[in-house]
């Protein structure tokens, strides 16, 4: 059974820092991995999708990497801003199922 | 940019009442999903829907739940007799394809409060 965990659970940093958020999954037979942002009480905004054949994806200040064999993905946020404050979720798509399995999330606060 | 739209944003209902949550997926998407997030917990899968039938459902999705695509645009989740533990944020999502190299797009959610 696929389990997805994220560390740290919470992170508070000053503006301008480069950040790394971690996502681990137990079953490496994944189809893809997607990173989302969730603002308090709001929906899920897709940030990046990494297909199983890829090692990384970039969008603006965000870079996500995938190491299937070790069951890990990282989300790198460059030059963090207060507007980046949110909860970041990773979700794994696996073979033989339609569903995404979500991680526990990392709650990020970037202060000025 | 295309988006998934959900209504209402917040619904309060009495225990035992029926509720219908509505979603308009992205227009050219073929696969539709409902997820829920109980406060402070993980987002969890409820059901997937394709070609007018349920493709997959979780253990949570019991006989009290049903889904429907009544027309070419709406996708609904019905809870027949709500319980206190149904209180959660419900998210609708859609994808162009199933699994594979396809990005899932989520709506803003409906916060359901059962009193």
PDB file of C-alpha atoms in Angstrom:
ATOM      1  CA  UNK A   1       0.000   0.000   0.000  1.00  0.00           C
ATOM      2  CA  UNK A   2       1.428   3.352  -1.066  1.00  0.00           C
ATOM      3  CA  UNK A   3       2.247   5.743   1.776  1.00  0.00           C
ATOM      4  CA  UNK A   4       3.345   9.332   1.170  1.00  0.00           C
ATOM      5  CA  UNK A   5       5.004  11.473   3.820  1.00  0.00           C
ATOM      6  CA  UNK A   6       6.379  14.982   3.786  1.00  0.00           C
ATOM      7  CA  UNK A   7       9.010  16.602   5.933  1.00  0.00           C
ATOM      8  CA  UNK A   8       9.212  19.007   7.532  1.00  0.00           C
ATOM      9  CA  UNK A   9       5.609  19.354   8.660  1.00  0.00           C
ATOM     10  CA  UNK A  10       6.113  23.081   9.113  1.00  0.00           C
ATOM     11  CA  UNK A  11       8.747  25.595   8.135  1.00  0.00           C
ATOM     12  CA  UNK A  12       9.165  29.276   8.950  1.00  0.00           C
ATOM     13  CA  UNK A  13      11.847  31.240   7.113  1.00  0.00           C
ATOM     14  CA  UNK A  14      12.762  34.848   6.369  1.00  0.00           C
ATOM     15  CA  UNK A  15      12.110  36.247   2.949  1.00  0.00           C
ATOM     16  CA  UNK A  16      14.806  35.555   0.359  1.00  0.00           C
ATOM     17  CA  UNK A  17      15.850  32.106   1.544  1.00  0.00           C
ATOM     18  CA  UNK A  18      16.059  29.132  -0.783  1.00  0.00           C
ATOM     19  CA  UNK A  19      13.963  26.228   0.475  1.00  0.00           C
ATOM     20  CA  UNK A  20      13.757  22.485   0.018  1.00  0.00           C
ATOM     21  CA  UNK A  21      10.587  20.569   0.788  1.00  0.00           C
ATOM     22  CA  UNK A  22      10.707  16.790   0.861  1.00  0.00           C
ATOM     23  CA  UNK A  23       8.254  14.116  -0.191  1.00  0.00           C
ATOM     24  CA  UNK A  24       8.785  10.373   0.312  1.00  0.00           C
ATOM     25  CA  UNK A  25       6.767   7.457  -1.012  1.00  0.00           C
ATOM     26  CA  UNK A  26       7.015   3.780  -0.163  1.00  0.00           C
ATOM     27  CA  UNK A  27       6.209   2.152  -3.509  1.00  0.00           C
ATOM     28  CA  UNK A  28       8.496   3.244  -6.334  1.00  0.00           C
ATOM     29  CA  UNK A  29       6.140   1.957  -9.045  1.00  0.00           C
ATOM     30  CA  UNK A  30       4.592   5.347  -9.605  1.00  0.00           C
ATOM     31  CA  UNK A  31       3.148   6.849 -12.743  1.00  0.00           C
ATOM     32  CA  UNK A  32       3.710  10.460 -11.828  1.00  0.00           C
ATOM     33  CA  UNK A  33       4.078  12.858  -8.912  1.00  0.00           C
ATOM     34  CA  UNK A  34       2.362  16.193  -8.617  1.00  0.00           C
ATOM     35  CA  UNK A  35       3.058  19.122  -6.296  1.00  0.00           C
ATOM     36  CA  UNK A  36       0.211  21.351  -5.144  1.00  0.00           C
ATOM     37  CA  UNK A  37      -0.165  24.514  -3.165  1.00  0.00           C
ATOM     38  CA  UNK A  38      -3.055  24.970  -0.739  1.00  0.00           C
ATOM     39  CA  UNK A  39      -3.884  28.299   0.857  1.00  0.00           C
ATOM     40  CA  UNK A  40      -5.833  28.174   4.158  1.00  0.00           C
ATOM     41  CA  UNK A  41      -9.386  27.036   3.583  1.00  0.00           C
ATOM     42  CA  UNK A  42      -8.897  27.008  -0.163  1.00  0.00           C
ATOM     43  CA  UNK A  43      -8.507  24.570  -3.008  1.00  0.00           C
ATOM     44  CA  UNK A  44      -5.472  22.851  -4.471  1.00  0.00           C
ATOM     45  CA  UNK A  45      -3.436  24.675  -7.073  1.00  0.00           C
ATOM     46  CA  UNK A  46      -1.253  22.485  -9.256  1.00  0.00           C
ATOM     47  CA  UNK A  47       2.367  23.613  -9.287  1.00  0.00           C
ATOM     48  CA  UNK A  48       4.319  20.931 -11.117  1.00  0.00           C
ATOM     49  CA  UNK A  49       3.752  17.476 -12.548  1.00  0.00           C
ATOM     50  CA  UNK A  50       6.688  15.098 -12.897  1.00  0.00           C
ATOM     51  CA  UNK A  51       6.181  12.036 -15.014  1.00  0.00           C
ATOM     52  CA  UNK A  52       7.839   8.802 -13.938  1.00  0.00           C
ATOM     53  CA  UNK A  53      10.332   9.016 -16.812  1.00  0.00           C
ATOM     54  CA  UNK A  54      11.479  12.506 -15.820  1.00  0.00           C
ATOM     55  CA  UNK A  55      13.970  13.569 -13.186  1.00  0.00           C
ATOM     56  CA  UNK A  56      12.915  17.173 -12.760  1.00  0.00           C
ATOM     57  CA  UNK A  57      10.544  19.930 -13.772  1.00  0.00           C
ATOM     58  CA  UNK A  58      10.863  23.681 -13.448  1.00  0.00           C
ATOM     59  CA  UNK A  59       8.355  26.503 -13.317  1.00  0.00           C
ATOM     60  CA  UNK A  60       9.632  29.967 -12.480  1.00  0.00           C
ATOM     61  CA  UNK A  61      11.226  29.886  -9.022  1.00  0.00           C
ATOM     62  CA  UNK A  62      10.078  26.313  -8.454  1.00  0.00           C
ATOM     63  CA  UNK A  63      12.031  23.187  -9.293  1.00  0.00           C
ATOM     64  CA  UNK A  64      10.853  19.684  -8.493  1.00  0.00           C
ATOM     65  CA  UNK A  65      13.033  16.602  -8.728  1.00  0.00           C
ATOM     66  CA  UNK A  66      12.120  12.938  -8.686  1.00  0.00           C
ATOM     67  CA  UNK A  67      14.209   9.932  -7.676  1.00  0.00           C
ATOM     68  CA  UNK A  68      11.940   6.937  -8.142  1.00  0.00           C
ATOM     69  CA  UNK A  69      14.421   4.340  -6.990  1.00  0.00           C
ATOM     70  CA  UNK A  70      14.843   5.987  -3.614  1.00  0.00           C
ATOM     71  CA  UNK A  71      11.180   6.966  -3.341  1.00  0.00           C
ATOM     72  CA  UNK A  72      11.789  10.693  -3.030  1.00  0.00           C
ATOM     73  CA  UNK A  73      10.870  13.998  -4.546  1.00  0.00           C
ATOM     74  CA  UNK A  74      11.991  17.453  -3.540  1.00  0.00           C
ATOM     75  CA  UNK A  75      10.451  20.838  -4.241  1.00  0.00           C
ATOM     76  CA  UNK A  76      12.995  23.621  -4.366  1.00  0.00           C
ATOM     77  CA  UNK A  77      11.745  27.194  -3.941  1.00  0.00           C
ATOM     78  CA  UNK A  78      14.264  29.870  -4.858  1.00  0.00           C
ATOM     79  CA  UNK A  79      14.313  33.319  -3.277  1.00  0.00           C
ATOM     80  CA  UNK A  80      11.216  32.767  -1.148  1.00  0.00           C
ATOM     81  CA  UNK A  81       8.632  35.531  -0.785  1.00  0.00           C
ATOM     82  CA  UNK A  82       5.844  36.143   1.762  1.00  0.00           C
ATOM     83  CA  UNK A  83       3.367  35.270  -0.979  1.00  0.00           C
ATOM     84  CA  UNK A  84       4.798  31.741  -1.017  1.00  0.00           C
ATOM     85  CA  UNK A  85       3.288  31.143   2.427  1.00  0.00           C
ATOM     86  CA  UNK A  86       0.910  28.193   2.088  1.00  0.00           C
ATOM     87  CA  UNK A  87       0.747  24.440   2.591  1.00  0.00           C
ATOM     88  CA  UNK A  88       2.558  22.407  -0.039  1.00  0.00           C
ATOM     89  CA  UNK A  89       1.274  18.942  -0.858  1.00  0.00           C
ATOM     90  CA  UNK A  90       2.764  16.204  -2.955  1.00  0.00           C
ATOM     91  CA  UNK A  91       0.590  13.505  -4.487  1.00  0.00           C
ATOM     92  CA  UNK A  92       1.554  10.271  -6.172  1.00  0.00           C
ATOM     93  CA  UNK A  93      -0.207   8.545  -9.047  1.00  0.00           C
ATOM     94  CA  UNK A  94       0.401   4.809  -9.205  1.00  0.00           C
ATOM     95  CA  UNK A  95      -0.267   2.003 -11.645  1.00  0.00           C
ATOM     96  CA  UNK A  96      -3.609   0.207 -11.540  1.00  0.00           C
ATOM     97  CA  UNK A  97      -5.426   2.998  -9.762  1.00  0.00           C
ATOM     98  CA  UNK A  98      -7.082   6.257 -10.729  1.00  0.00           C
ATOM     99  CA  UNK A  99      -6.433   7.953  -7.433  1.00  0.00           C
ATOM    100  CA  UNK A 100      -3.730  10.274  -6.243  1.00  0.00           C
ATOM    101  CA  UNK A 101      -2.263   9.480  -2.828  1.00  0.00           C
ATOM    102  CA  UNK A 102      -1.530  12.666  -0.957  1.00  0.00           C
ATOM    103  CA  UNK A 103       1.174  13.429   1.534  1.00  0.00           C
ATOM    104  CA  UNK A 104       0.742  15.060   4.885  1.00  0.00           C
ATOM    105  CA  UNK A 105       1.837  18.478   3.627  1.00  0.00           C
ATOM    106  CA  UNK A 106       4.424  21.047   4.626  1.00  0.00           C
ATOM    107  CA  UNK A 107       3.070  24.301   6.037  1.00  0.00           C
ATOM    108  CA  UNK A 108       5.388  27.102   4.929  1.00  0.00           C
ATOM    109  CA  UNK A 109       5.512  30.583   6.358  1.00  0.00           C
ATOM    110  CA  UNK A 110       7.794  33.183   4.808  1.00  0.00           C
ATOM    111  CA  UNK A 111       8.096  36.342   6.871  1.00  0.00           C
ATOM    112  CA  UNK A 112       9.308  39.748   5.637  1.00  0.00           C
TER     113      UNK A 112
ATOM    114  CA  UNK B   1      -6.934  29.458 -18.033  1.00  0.00           C
ATOM    115  CA  UNK B   2      -9.508  26.651 -17.755  1.00  0.00           C
ATOM    116  CA  UNK B   3     -10.539  25.793 -14.244  1.00  0.00           C
ATOM    117  CA  UNK B   4     -12.704  23.440 -12.244  1.00  0.00           C
ATOM    118  CA  UNK B   5     -15.619  25.230 -10.614  1.00  0.00           C
ATOM    119  CA  UNK B   6     -17.451  24.062  -7.510  1.00  0.00           C
ATOM    120  CA  UNK B   7     -20.666  25.265  -5.898  1.00  0.00           C
ATOM    121  CA  UNK B   8     -21.555  26.100  -3.241  1.00  0.00           C
ATOM    122  CA  UNK B   9     -18.353  27.199  -1.538  1.00  0.00           C
ATOM    123  CA  UNK B  10     -19.855  26.469   1.861  1.00  0.00           C
ATOM    124  CA  UNK B  11     -22.871  24.397   2.845  1.00  0.00           C
ATOM    125  CA  UNK B  12     -24.313  23.876   6.305  1.00  0.00           C
ATOM    126  CA  UNK B  13     -26.793  21.052   6.691  1.00  0.00           C
ATOM    127  CA  UNK B  14     -28.527  19.198   9.476  1.00  0.00           C
ATOM    128  CA  UNK B  15     -27.618  15.625  10.238  1.00  0.00           C
ATOM    129  CA  UNK B  16     -29.724  13.229   8.215  1.00  0.00           C
ATOM    130  CA  UNK B  17     -30.368  15.651   5.377  1.00  0.00           C
ATOM    131  CA  UNK B  18     -29.377  15.052   1.780  1.00  0.00           C
ATOM    132  CA  UNK B  19     -26.809  17.309   0.146  1.00  0.00           C
ATOM    133  CA  UNK B  20     -25.679  17.673  -3.432  1.00  0.00           C
ATOM    134  CA  UNK B  21     -22.311  19.163  -4.208  1.00  0.00           C
ATOM    135  CA  UNK B  22     -21.808  20.442  -7.716  1.00  0.00           C
ATOM    136  CA  UNK B  23     -18.811  20.690  -9.975  1.00  0.00           C
ATOM    137  CA  UNK B  24     -18.118  21.858 -13.497  1.00  0.00           C
ATOM    138  CA  UNK B  25     -14.942  20.118 -14.690  1.00  0.00           C
ATOM    139  CA  UNK B  26     -12.662  21.463 -17.386  1.00  0.00           C
ATOM    140  CA  UNK B  27     -14.594  21.168 -20.621  1.00  0.00           C
ATOM    141  CA  UNK B  28     -12.404  18.765 -22.623  1.00  0.00           C
ATOM    142  CA  UNK B  29     -11.503  16.545 -19.676  1.00  0.00           C
ATOM    143  CA  UNK B  30     -12.812  13.012 -19.617  1.00  0.00           C
ATOM    144  CA  UNK B  31     -12.110  11.793 -16.085  1.00  0.00           C
ATOM    145  CA  UNK B  32     -13.684  13.244 -12.964  1.00  0.00           C
ATOM    146  CA  UNK B  33     -12.969  12.748  -9.300  1.00  0.00           C
ATOM    147  CA  UNK B  34     -14.137  13.615  -5.815  1.00  0.00           C
ATOM    148  CA  UNK B  35     -11.736  13.906  -2.906  1.00  0.00           C
ATOM    149  CA  UNK B  36     -12.312  15.093   0.620  1.00  0.00           C
ATOM    150  CA  UNK B  37     -10.179  16.604   3.350  1.00  0.00           C
ATOM    151  CA  UNK B  38     -11.282  16.427   6.950  1.00  0.00           C
ATOM    152  CA  UNK B  39      -9.879  19.345   8.905  1.00  0.00           C
ATOM    153  CA  UNK B  40      -6.242  18.734   9.768  1.00  0.00           C
ATOM    154  CA  UNK B  41      -6.048  15.491   7.809  1.00  0.00           C
ATOM    155  CA  UNK B  42      -4.785  14.353   4.433  1.00  0.00           C
ATOM    156  CA  UNK B  43      -6.661  14.789   1.198  1.00  0.00           C
ATOM    157  CA  UNK B  44      -8.263  11.408   0.481  1.00  0.00           C
ATOM    158  CA  UNK B  45      -9.775   9.902  -2.633  1.00  0.00           C
ATOM    159  CA  UNK B  46     -13.480   9.131  -2.797  1.00  0.00           C
ATOM    160  CA  UNK B  47     -14.376   8.178  -6.357  1.00  0.00           C
ATOM    161  CA  UNK B  48     -13.406   8.436 -10.007  1.00  0.00           C
ATOM    162  CA  UNK B  49     -15.849   8.613 -12.903  1.00  0.00           C
ATOM    163  CA  UNK B  50     -15.416   7.989 -16.601  1.00  0.00           C
ATOM    164  CA  UNK B  51     -17.759   7.408 -19.501  1.00  0.00           C
ATOM    165  CA  UNK B  52     -20.789   7.857 -17.266  1.00  0.00           C
ATOM    166  CA  UNK B  53     -19.872   5.265 -14.741  1.00  0.00           C
ATOM    167  CA  UNK B  54     -17.791   4.868 -11.612  1.00  0.00           C
ATOM    168  CA  UNK B  55     -14.285   3.753 -12.467  1.00  0.00           C
ATOM    169  CA  UNK B  56     -12.941   3.332  -8.960  1.00  0.00           C
ATOM    170  CA  UNK B  57     -14.143   4.076  -5.439  1.00  0.00           C
ATOM    171  CA  UNK B  58     -12.631   4.032  -1.993  1.00  0.00           C
ATOM    172  CA  UNK B  59     -13.886   2.366   1.161  1.00  0.00           C
ATOM    173  CA  UNK B  60     -15.254   5.730   2.251  1.00  0.00           C
ATOM    174  CA  UNK B  61     -17.596   5.847  -0.739  1.00  0.00           C
ATOM    175  CA  UNK B  62     -20.392   3.677   0.671  1.00  0.00           C
ATOM    176  CA  UNK B  63     -24.068   3.466  -0.221  1.00  0.00           C
ATOM    177  CA  UNK B  64     -24.693   6.919   1.240  1.00  0.00           C
ATOM    178  CA  UNK B  65     -22.694   8.471  -1.584  1.00  0.00           C
ATOM    179  CA  UNK B  66     -23.503   8.670  -5.260  1.00  0.00           C
ATOM    180  CA  UNK B  67     -22.148  10.564  -8.251  1.00  0.00           C
ATOM    181  CA  UNK B  68     -23.794  11.657 -11.432  1.00  0.00           C
ATOM    182  CA  UNK B  69     -23.096  13.564 -14.587  1.00  0.00           C
ATOM    183  CA  UNK B  70     -26.611  14.793 -15.327  1.00  0.00           C
ATOM    184  CA  UNK B  71     -25.653  16.775 -18.412  1.00  0.00           C
ATOM    185  CA  UNK B  72     -22.617  17.564 -20.508  1.00  0.00           C
ATOM    186  CA  UNK B  73     -21.039  19.914 -18.023  1.00  0.00           C
ATOM    187  CA  UNK B  74     -21.987  19.195 -14.407  1.00  0.00           C
ATOM    188  CA  UNK B  75     -20.642  16.485 -12.125  1.00  0.00           C
ATOM    189  CA  UNK B  76     -22.351  16.014  -8.771  1.00  0.00           C
ATOM    190  CA  UNK B  77     -21.721  14.255  -5.488  1.00  0.00           C
ATOM    191  CA  UNK B  78     -24.772  13.351  -3.428  1.00  0.00           C
ATOM    192  CA  UNK B  79     -24.725  12.356   0.204  1.00  0.00           C
ATOM    193  CA  UNK B  80     -28.096  10.849   1.040  1.00  0.00           C
ATOM    194  CA  UNK B  81     -28.207  11.128   4.804  1.00  0.00           C
ATOM    195  CA  UNK B  82     -25.410  13.238   6.180  1.00  0.00           C
ATOM    196  CA  UNK B  83     -23.570  12.375   9.374  1.00  0.00           C
ATOM    197  CA  UNK B  84     -21.460  14.594  11.597  1.00  0.00           C
ATOM    198  CA  UNK B  85     -18.336  12.824  10.331  1.00  0.00           C
ATOM    199  CA  UNK B  86     -19.124  13.887   6.761  1.00  0.00           C
ATOM    200  CA  UNK B  87     -18.060  17.400   7.701  1.00  0.00           C
ATOM    201  CA  UNK B  88     -15.069  18.119   5.484  1.00  0.00           C
ATOM    202  CA  UNK B  89     -13.843  20.052   2.492  1.00  0.00           C
ATOM    203  CA  UNK B  90     -14.891  18.263  -0.683  1.00  0.00           C
ATOM    204  CA  UNK B  91     -12.801  18.741  -3.801  1.00  0.00           C
ATOM    205  CA  UNK B  92     -13.738  17.961  -7.352  1.00  0.00           C
ATOM    206  CA  UNK B  93     -10.962  17.271  -9.865  1.00  0.00           C
ATOM    207  CA  UNK B  94     -10.667  16.433 -13.520  1.00  0.00           C
ATOM    208  CA  UNK B  95      -8.024  15.048 -15.848  1.00  0.00           C
ATOM    209  CA  UNK B  96      -7.729  14.772 -19.583  1.00  0.00           C
ATOM    210  CA  UNK B  97      -6.692  11.136 -19.338  1.00  0.00           C
ATOM    211  CA  UNK B  98      -6.614   8.526 -16.643  1.00  0.00           C
ATOM    212  CA  UNK B  99      -3.375   8.251 -14.667  1.00  0.00           C
ATOM    213  CA  UNK B 100      -0.421   8.525 -16.965  1.00  0.00           C
ATOM    214  CA  UNK B 101       1.125  11.732 -18.091  1.00  0.00           C
ATOM    215  CA  UNK B 102      -1.767  13.897 -17.124  1.00  0.00           C
ATOM    216  CA  UNK B 103      -2.136  16.734 -14.673  1.00  0.00           C
ATOM    217  CA  UNK B 104      -5.011  16.777 -12.191  1.00  0.00           C
ATOM    218  CA  UNK B 105      -6.845  20.073 -11.765  1.00  0.00           C
ATOM    219  CA  UNK B 106      -8.803  20.687  -8.600  1.00  0.00           C
ATOM    220  CA  UNK B 107     -11.626  23.036  -7.769  1.00  0.00           C
ATOM    221  CA  UNK B 108     -11.697  25.451  -4.875  1.00  0.00           C
ATOM    222  CA  UNK B 109     -13.703  23.045  -2.777  1.00  0.00           C
ATOM    223  CA  UNK B 110     -17.024  22.969  -0.946  1.00  0.00           C
ATOM    224  CA  UNK B 111     -16.815  23.167   2.814  1.00  0.00           C
ATOM    225  CA  UNK B 112     -19.566  20.938   4.165  1.00  0.00           C
ATOM    226  CA  UNK B 113     -20.570  21.410   7.781  1.00  0.00           C
ATOM    227  CA  UNK B 114     -23.011  18.915   9.256  1.00  0.00           C
ATOM    228  CA  UNK B 115     -24.681  20.063  12.492  1.00  0.00           C
TER     229      UNK B 115
END
